[in-house]
Amino acid sequence: MFTWLIEHTLLLLPTWFWFAIAGAGAVLYFFSGFIQAIPFAQARLAGLSVKYIGLALLLGGIYLSGGAGVTALWKAEVKEMQDKIATAEAKSAQVNTVIKTQVVEKIKLVKDTQVIIQNRIVEKEKIIDAECKVAPEAISILNDAAKPMRKSGTLGDIAK
Amino acid sequence: MKRLLILLLPIVLLSGCLSATVKQSFPDVPAELLAACPDLKLVDPNTTKLSEVISVVSENYGQYQECQIKIDYWIEWYKHQKEIFNSIK
């Protein structure tokens, strides 16, 4: 919350603002001596207050102007990184498009070939079945070979 | 005066604690690659016709080829995405 407040208030102010604050602090600090020189008890107290306020503004202004400079550098780096990521995401999307197109084309080719093969089997069915009767044992062996052999077990919750 | 300093102190100190977040999202995978390979088809155990056996076997060949394409492109996808990911420094 506090960080959010700083990000959305103090750091949004331009760098010159902090230089102005520091300058104002320096001016106040300088003139506090004159106020203190006025021969009244209240003027002395007011001068002391102005001196502290001036000093606080001077130091705070210098600190935050430095902070604003550093923030500007970080923002530039963040912008650069965001640009790189945007470029990478565009390239990634491009790769996906190419892969998607090629996969669809190749799978279509396989499916089309399958249709041709199946038609050829239907065409030659009589010739194929004329002199050959498959033993049930052969089918059993073939099916056993085709059955999935899965051991139970997955990655489970590792990624969580 | 002291109260003002007490109020200003955390602002000054915490202004150094700001963090900038740059988020890189995980690349999407084409939906075509996300479909799992189905099990191989089995021959009807009551058939004696070789044509039926050949038909199922050739369908399974086709299924294998589809899966081969998917696996090959998964490898391609990984290689390219890794290269793109590593290019960000």
mmCIF file of C-alpha atoms in Angstrom:
data_model
loop_
_atom_site.group_PDB
_atom_site.id
_atom_site.type_symbol
_atom_site.label_atom_id
_atom_site.label_comp_id
_atom_site.label_asym_id
_atom_site.label_seq_id
_atom_site.Cartn_x
_atom_site.Cartn_y
_atom_site.Cartn_z
ATOM 1 C CA MET A 1 0.000 0.000 0.000
ATOM 2 C CA PHE A 2 2.727 2.411 1.033
ATOM 3 C CA THR A 3 4.889 1.404 -1.935
ATOM 4 C CA TRP A 4 1.901 1.875 -4.214
ATOM 5 C CA LEU A 5 1.364 5.321 -2.725
ATOM 6 C CA ILE A 6 4.999 6.258 -3.386
ATOM 7 C CA GLU A 7 4.925 4.833 -6.928
ATOM 8 C CA HIS A 8 1.760 6.718 -7.786
ATOM 9 C CA THR A 9 2.580 10.019 -6.125
ATOM 10 C CA LEU A 10 6.209 10.800 -5.429
ATOM 11 C CA LEU A 11 7.779 9.007 -8.393
ATOM 12 C CA LEU A 12 5.318 10.437 -10.865
ATOM 13 C CA LEU A 13 6.579 13.909 -10.157
ATOM 14 C CA PRO A 14 9.172 15.193 -12.628
ATOM 15 C CA THR A 15 12.852 15.299 -11.604
ATOM 16 C CA TRP A 16 12.966 19.097 -11.777
ATOM 17 C CA PHE A 17 10.352 19.231 -9.000
ATOM 18 C CA TRP A 18 12.811 17.675 -6.543
ATOM 19 C CA PHE A 19 15.575 20.064 -7.646
ATOM 20 C CA ALA A 20 13.109 22.910 -7.064
ATOM 21 C CA ILE A 21 12.327 21.568 -3.572
ATOM 22 C CA ALA A 22 16.049 21.273 -2.809
ATOM 23 C CA GLY A 23 16.591 24.824 -4.131
ATOM 24 C CA ALA A 24 13.709 26.141 -2.054
ATOM 25 C CA GLY A 25 15.171 24.357 0.976
ATOM 26 C CA ALA A 26 18.579 25.968 0.342
ATOM 27 C CA VAL A 27 16.956 29.394 0.009
ATOM 28 C CA LEU A 28 14.953 28.886 3.237
ATOM 29 C CA TYR A 29 18.063 27.691 5.045
ATOM 30 C CA PHE A 30 20.002 30.730 3.817
ATOM 31 C CA PHE A 31 17.301 33.231 4.829
ATOM 32 C CA SER A 32 16.669 31.600 8.209
ATOM 33 C CA GLY A 33 19.858 33.327 9.375
ATOM 34 C CA PHE A 34 18.362 36.714 8.527
ATOM 35 C CA ILE A 35 15.096 35.870 10.339
ATOM 36 C CA GLN A 36 17.037 34.754 13.392
ATOM 37 C CA ALA A 37 18.980 38.044 13.347
ATOM 38 C CA ILE A 38 15.750 40.027 13.946
ATOM 39 C CA PRO A 39 15.885 41.032 17.617
ATOM 40 C CA PHE A 40 12.629 39.403 18.778
ATOM 41 C CA ALA A 41 12.294 36.159 20.719
ATOM 42 C CA GLN A 42 9.534 34.891 18.388
ATOM 43 C CA ALA A 43 11.617 35.734 15.301
ATOM 44 C CA ARG A 44 14.465 33.632 16.662
ATOM 45 C CA LEU A 45 12.149 30.652 17.150
ATOM 46 C CA ALA A 46 10.595 31.159 13.707
ATOM 47 C CA GLY A 47 14.046 31.443 12.172
ATOM 48 C CA LEU A 48 15.096 28.173 13.783
ATOM 49 C CA SER A 49 11.974 26.452 12.450
ATOM 50 C CA VAL A 50 12.585 27.833 8.969
ATOM 51 C CA LYS A 51 16.192 26.649 9.224
ATOM 52 C CA TYR A 52 15.139 23.070 10.029
ATOM 53 C CA ILE A 53 12.419 23.054 7.408
ATOM 54 C CA GLY A 54 14.892 24.416 4.847
ATOM 55 C CA LEU A 55 17.443 21.792 5.794
ATOM 56 C CA ALA A 56 14.845 19.007 5.594
ATOM 57 C CA LEU A 57 13.656 20.225 2.177
ATOM 58 C CA LEU A 58 17.243 20.544 0.924
ATOM 59 C CA LEU A 59 18.234 17.029 2.012
ATOM 60 C CA GLY A 60 14.898 15.471 0.997
ATOM 61 C CA GLY A 61 14.970 17.221 -2.372
ATOM 62 C CA ILE A 62 18.534 16.053 -3.094
ATOM 63 C CA TYR A 63 17.709 12.505 -2.001
ATOM 64 C CA LEU A 64 14.530 12.268 -4.061
ATOM 65 C CA SER A 65 16.066 13.949 -7.131
ATOM 66 C CA GLY A 66 18.734 11.207 -6.990
ATOM 67 C CA GLY A 67 15.959 8.645 -6.523
ATOM 68 C CA ALA A 68 14.104 10.057 -9.506
ATOM 69 C CA GLY A 69 17.256 9.739 -11.618
ATOM 70 C CA VAL A 70 17.743 6.135 -10.575
ATOM 71 C CA THR A 71 14.060 5.444 -11.202
ATOM 72 C CA ALA A 72 14.390 6.905 -14.701
ATOM 73 C CA LEU A 73 17.320 4.559 -15.374
ATOM 74 C CA TRP A 74 15.343 1.579 -14.118
ATOM 75 C CA LYS A 75 12.323 2.585 -16.142
ATOM 76 C CA ALA A 76 14.495 2.744 -19.271
ATOM 77 C CA GLU A 77 15.820 -0.750 -18.535
ATOM 78 C CA VAL A 78 12.321 -2.051 -17.854
ATOM 79 C CA LYS A 79 11.127 -0.528 -21.143
ATOM 80 C CA GLU A 80 14.027 -2.159 -22.987
ATOM 81 C CA MET A 81 13.211 -5.509 -21.409
ATOM 82 C CA GLN A 82 9.513 -5.137 -22.200
ATOM 83 C CA ASP A 83 10.397 -4.389 -25.844
ATOM 84 C CA LYS A 84 12.589 -7.498 -25.980
ATOM 85 C CA ILE A 85 9.795 -9.581 -24.492
ATOM 86 C CA ALA A 86 7.283 -8.163 -26.969
ATOM 87 C CA THR A 87 9.651 -9.062 -29.844
ATOM 88 C CA ALA A 88 10.156 -12.552 -28.388
ATOM 89 C CA GLU A 89 6.411 -13.055 -28.003
ATOM 90 C CA ALA A 90 5.875 -11.993 -31.615
ATOM 91 C CA LYS A 91 8.558 -14.463 -32.776
ATOM 92 C CA SER A 92 7.023 -17.156 -30.577
ATOM 93 C CA ALA A 93 3.595 -16.568 -32.112
ATOM 94 C CA GLN A 94 5.170 -16.685 -35.586
ATOM 95 C CA VAL A 95 6.814 -20.050 -34.787
ATOM 96 C CA ASN A 96 3.482 -21.357 -33.525
ATOM 97 C CA THR A 97 1.710 -20.263 -36.704
ATOM 98 C CA VAL A 98 4.291 -21.997 -38.916
ATOM 99 C CA ILE A 99 4.227 -25.161 -36.801
ATOM 100 C CA LYS A 100 0.425 -25.204 -36.726
ATOM 101 C CA THR A 101 0.213 -24.828 -40.515
ATOM 102 C CA GLN A 102 2.797 -27.538 -41.178
ATOM 103 C CA VAL A 103 1.272 -29.981 -38.663
ATOM 104 C CA VAL A 104 -2.208 -29.527 -40.152
ATOM 105 C CA GLU A 105 -0.870 -29.990 -43.704
ATOM 106 C CA LYS A 106 1.144 -33.101 -42.849
ATOM 107 C CA ILE A 107 -1.665 -34.720 -40.843
ATOM 108 C CA LYS A 108 -4.053 -34.012 -43.706
ATOM 109 C CA LEU A 109 -1.623 -35.740 -46.067
ATOM 110 C CA VAL A 110 -1.483 -38.780 -43.755
ATOM 111 C CA LYS A 111 -5.283 -38.910 -43.524
ATOM 112 C CA ASP A 112 -5.684 -38.543 -47.306
ATOM 113 C CA THR A 113 -3.163 -41.347 -47.830
ATOM 114 C CA GLN A 114 -5.090 -43.474 -45.343
ATOM 115 C CA VAL A 115 -8.292 -43.001 -47.335
ATOM 116 C CA ILE A 116 -6.482 -44.109 -50.515
ATOM 117 C CA ILE A 117 -5.012 -47.136 -48.721
ATOM 118 C CA GLN A 118 -8.391 -48.152 -47.285
ATOM 119 C CA ASN A 119 -9.990 -47.831 -50.726
ATOM 120 C CA ARG A 120 -7.264 -50.000 -52.207
ATOM 121 C CA ILE A 121 -7.909 -52.641 -49.530
ATOM 122 C CA VAL A 122 -11.630 -52.586 -50.329
ATOM 123 C CA GLU A 123 -10.851 -52.853 -54.059
ATOM 124 C CA LYS A 124 -8.515 -55.800 -53.579
ATOM 125 C CA GLU A 125 -10.507 -57.375 -50.748
ATOM 126 C CA LYS A 126 -11.516 -60.444 -52.743
ATOM 127 C CA ILE A 127 -7.985 -61.075 -53.959
ATOM 128 C CA ILE A 128 -6.529 -60.600 -50.469
ATOM 129 C CA ASP A 129 -9.066 -62.882 -48.787
ATOM 130 C CA ALA A 130 -9.166 -65.473 -51.588
ATOM 131 C CA GLU A 131 -6.242 -67.613 -50.522
ATOM 132 C CA CYS A 132 -5.690 -66.629 -46.938
ATOM 133 C CA LYS A 133 -7.589 -67.278 -43.762
ATOM 134 C CA VAL A 134 -6.118 -65.692 -40.690
ATOM 135 C CA ALA A 135 -5.823 -67.895 -37.648
ATOM 136 C CA PRO A 136 -7.379 -66.476 -34.440
ATOM 137 C CA GLU A 137 -3.992 -66.972 -32.730
ATOM 138 C CA ALA A 138 -2.393 -64.549 -35.178
ATOM 139 C CA ILE A 139 -5.023 -61.896 -34.394
ATOM 140 C CA SER A 140 -4.588 -62.490 -30.675
ATOM 141 C CA ILE A 141 -0.831 -61.964 -30.960
ATOM 142 C CA LEU A 142 -1.324 -58.867 -33.092
ATOM 143 C CA ASN A 143 -3.840 -57.392 -30.641
ATOM 144 C CA ASP A 144 -1.626 -58.135 -27.675
ATOM 145 C CA ALA A 145 1.179 -56.261 -29.390
ATOM 146 C CA ALA A 146 -1.130 -53.321 -30.057
ATOM 147 C CA LYS A 147 -2.518 -53.085 -26.536
ATOM 148 C CA PRO A 148 -1.105 -50.199 -24.558
ATOM 149 C CA MET A 149 1.289 -51.201 -21.828
ATOM 150 C CA ARG A 150 0.972 -48.433 -19.288
ATOM 151 C CA LYS A 151 2.266 -48.416 -15.805
ATOM 152 C CA SER A 152 0.188 -46.334 -13.478
ATOM 153 C CA GLY A 153 1.775 -43.135 -12.320
ATOM 154 C CA THR A 154 1.839 -39.543 -13.420
ATOM 155 C CA LEU A 155 3.820 -36.465 -12.471
ATOM 156 C CA GLY A 156 1.010 -35.627 -10.071
ATOM 157 C CA ASP A 157 1.395 -32.448 -8.044
ATOM 158 C CA ILE A 158 5.093 -31.831 -8.696
ATOM 159 C CA ALA A 159 4.445 -28.586 -10.558
ATOM 160 C CA LYS A 160 2.061 -27.233 -7.901
ATOM 161 C CA MET B 1 8.927 19.318 13.823
ATOM 162 C CA LYS B 2 9.788 15.913 15.216
ATOM 163 C CA ARG B 3 6.462 14.531 13.974
ATOM 164 C CA LEU B 4 7.205 15.853 10.498
ATOM 165 C CA LEU B 5 10.602 14.169 10.538
ATOM 166 C CA ILE B 6 9.020 10.937 11.794
ATOM 167 C CA LEU B 7 6.519 11.077 8.922
ATOM 168 C CA LEU B 8 9.148 11.884 6.315
ATOM 169 C CA LEU B 9 11.626 9.222 7.433
ATOM 170 C CA PRO B 10 9.669 6.142 6.233
ATOM 171 C CA ILE B 11 8.859 7.884 2.940
ATOM 172 C CA VAL B 12 12.530 8.573 2.363
ATOM 173 C CA LEU B 13 13.649 5.106 3.436
ATOM 174 C CA LEU B 14 10.912 3.152 1.653
ATOM 175 C CA SER B 15 11.362 5.029 -1.605
ATOM 176 C CA GLY B 16 14.388 2.733 -2.101
ATOM 177 C CA CYS B 17 12.225 -0.381 -1.814
ATOM 178 C CA LEU B 18 10.317 -0.040 -5.070
ATOM 179 C CA SER B 19 10.408 -2.965 -7.435
ATOM 180 C CA ALA B 20 9.790 -3.031 -11.155
ATOM 181 C CA THR B 21 8.121 -6.160 -12.496
ATOM 182 C CA VAL B 22 8.631 -7.357 -16.056
ATOM 183 C CA LYS B 23 6.446 -10.328 -16.817
ATOM 184 C CA GLN B 24 7.251 -12.835 -19.515
ATOM 185 C CA SER B 25 4.407 -15.183 -20.242
ATOM 186 C CA PHE B 26 4.936 -18.862 -21.015
ATOM 187 C CA PRO B 27 4.579 -19.407 -24.774
ATOM 188 C CA ASP B 28 1.403 -21.059 -25.992
ATOM 189 C CA VAL B 29 1.547 -24.392 -27.740
ATOM 190 C CA PRO B 30 -0.505 -24.952 -30.906
ATOM 191 C CA ALA B 31 -3.672 -26.864 -29.977
ATOM 192 C CA GLU B 32 -2.856 -29.471 -32.645
ATOM 193 C CA LEU B 33 0.127 -30.619 -30.575
ATOM 194 C CA LEU B 34 -1.822 -30.847 -27.338
ATOM 195 C CA ALA B 35 -4.087 -33.703 -28.454
ATOM 196 C CA ALA B 36 -2.898 -36.982 -26.967
ATOM 197 C CA CYS B 37 -2.147 -39.910 -29.263
ATOM 198 C CA PRO B 38 -4.991 -42.445 -29.153
ATOM 199 C CA ASP B 39 -4.469 -46.141 -28.498
ATOM 200 C CA LEU B 40 -3.807 -48.427 -31.439
ATOM 201 C CA LYS B 41 -6.855 -50.043 -32.964
ATOM 202 C CA LEU B 42 -7.392 -53.757 -32.337
ATOM 203 C CA VAL B 43 -8.464 -56.320 -34.891
ATOM 204 C CA ASP B 44 -11.834 -57.974 -34.358
ATOM 205 C CA PRO B 45 -10.841 -61.297 -32.769
ATOM 206 C CA ASN B 46 -13.670 -63.137 -34.572
ATOM 207 C CA THR B 47 -12.547 -62.230 -38.063
ATOM 208 C CA THR B 48 -10.587 -64.520 -40.307
ATOM 209 C CA LYS B 49 -10.318 -62.072 -43.172
ATOM 210 C CA LEU B 50 -6.837 -60.838 -43.966
ATOM 211 C CA SER B 51 -8.267 -57.695 -45.554
ATOM 212 C CA GLU B 52 -9.703 -56.650 -42.181
ATOM 213 C CA VAL B 53 -6.385 -57.291 -40.498
ATOM 214 C CA ILE B 54 -4.560 -55.234 -43.118
ATOM 215 C CA SER B 55 -7.132 -52.476 -42.807
ATOM 216 C CA VAL B 56 -6.625 -52.169 -39.029
ATOM 217 C CA VAL B 57 -2.859 -52.456 -39.324
ATOM 218 C CA SER B 58 -2.691 -49.745 -41.979
ATOM 219 C CA GLU B 59 -4.933 -47.497 -39.857
ATOM 220 C CA ASN B 60 -2.522 -48.003 -37.006
ATOM 221 C CA TYR B 61 0.360 -47.084 -39.316
ATOM 222 C CA GLY B 62 -1.474 -43.879 -40.139
ATOM 223 C CA GLN B 63 -2.024 -43.242 -36.442
ATOM 224 C CA TYR B 64 1.666 -43.749 -35.787
ATOM 225 C CA GLN B 65 2.563 -41.309 -38.555
ATOM 226 C CA GLU B 66 0.253 -38.658 -37.066
ATOM 227 C CA CYS B 67 1.864 -39.110 -33.678
ATOM 228 C CA GLN B 68 5.316 -39.013 -35.253
ATOM 229 C CA ILE B 69 4.469 -35.659 -36.835
ATOM 230 C CA LYS B 70 3.233 -34.319 -33.491
ATOM 231 C CA ILE B 71 6.327 -35.470 -31.608
ATOM 232 C CA ASP B 72 8.650 -34.089 -34.294
ATOM 233 C CA TYR B 73 6.924 -30.724 -34.083
ATOM 234 C CA TRP B 74 6.936 -30.751 -30.290
ATOM 235 C CA ILE B 75 10.734 -31.053 -30.542
ATOM 236 C CA GLU B 76 10.825 -28.264 -33.134
ATOM 237 C CA TRP B 77 8.569 -26.105 -30.971
ATOM 238 C CA TYR B 78 10.762 -26.627 -27.917
ATOM 239 C CA LYS B 79 13.991 -25.886 -29.810
ATOM 240 C CA HIS B 80 12.652 -22.654 -31.283
ATOM 241 C CA GLN B 81 10.949 -21.440 -28.123
ATOM 242 C CA LYS B 82 14.089 -22.131 -26.090
ATOM 243 C CA GLU B 83 16.175 -20.206 -28.606
ATOM 244 C CA ILE B 84 13.739 -17.274 -28.425
ATOM 245 C CA PHE B 85 13.655 -17.451 -24.621
ATOM 246 C CA ASN B 86 17.450 -17.458 -24.397
ATOM 247 C CA SER B 87 17.674 -14.462 -26.729
ATOM 248 C CA ILE B 88 16.180 -12.266 -23.967
ATOM 249 C CA LYS B 89 19.043 -11.065 -21.787
#
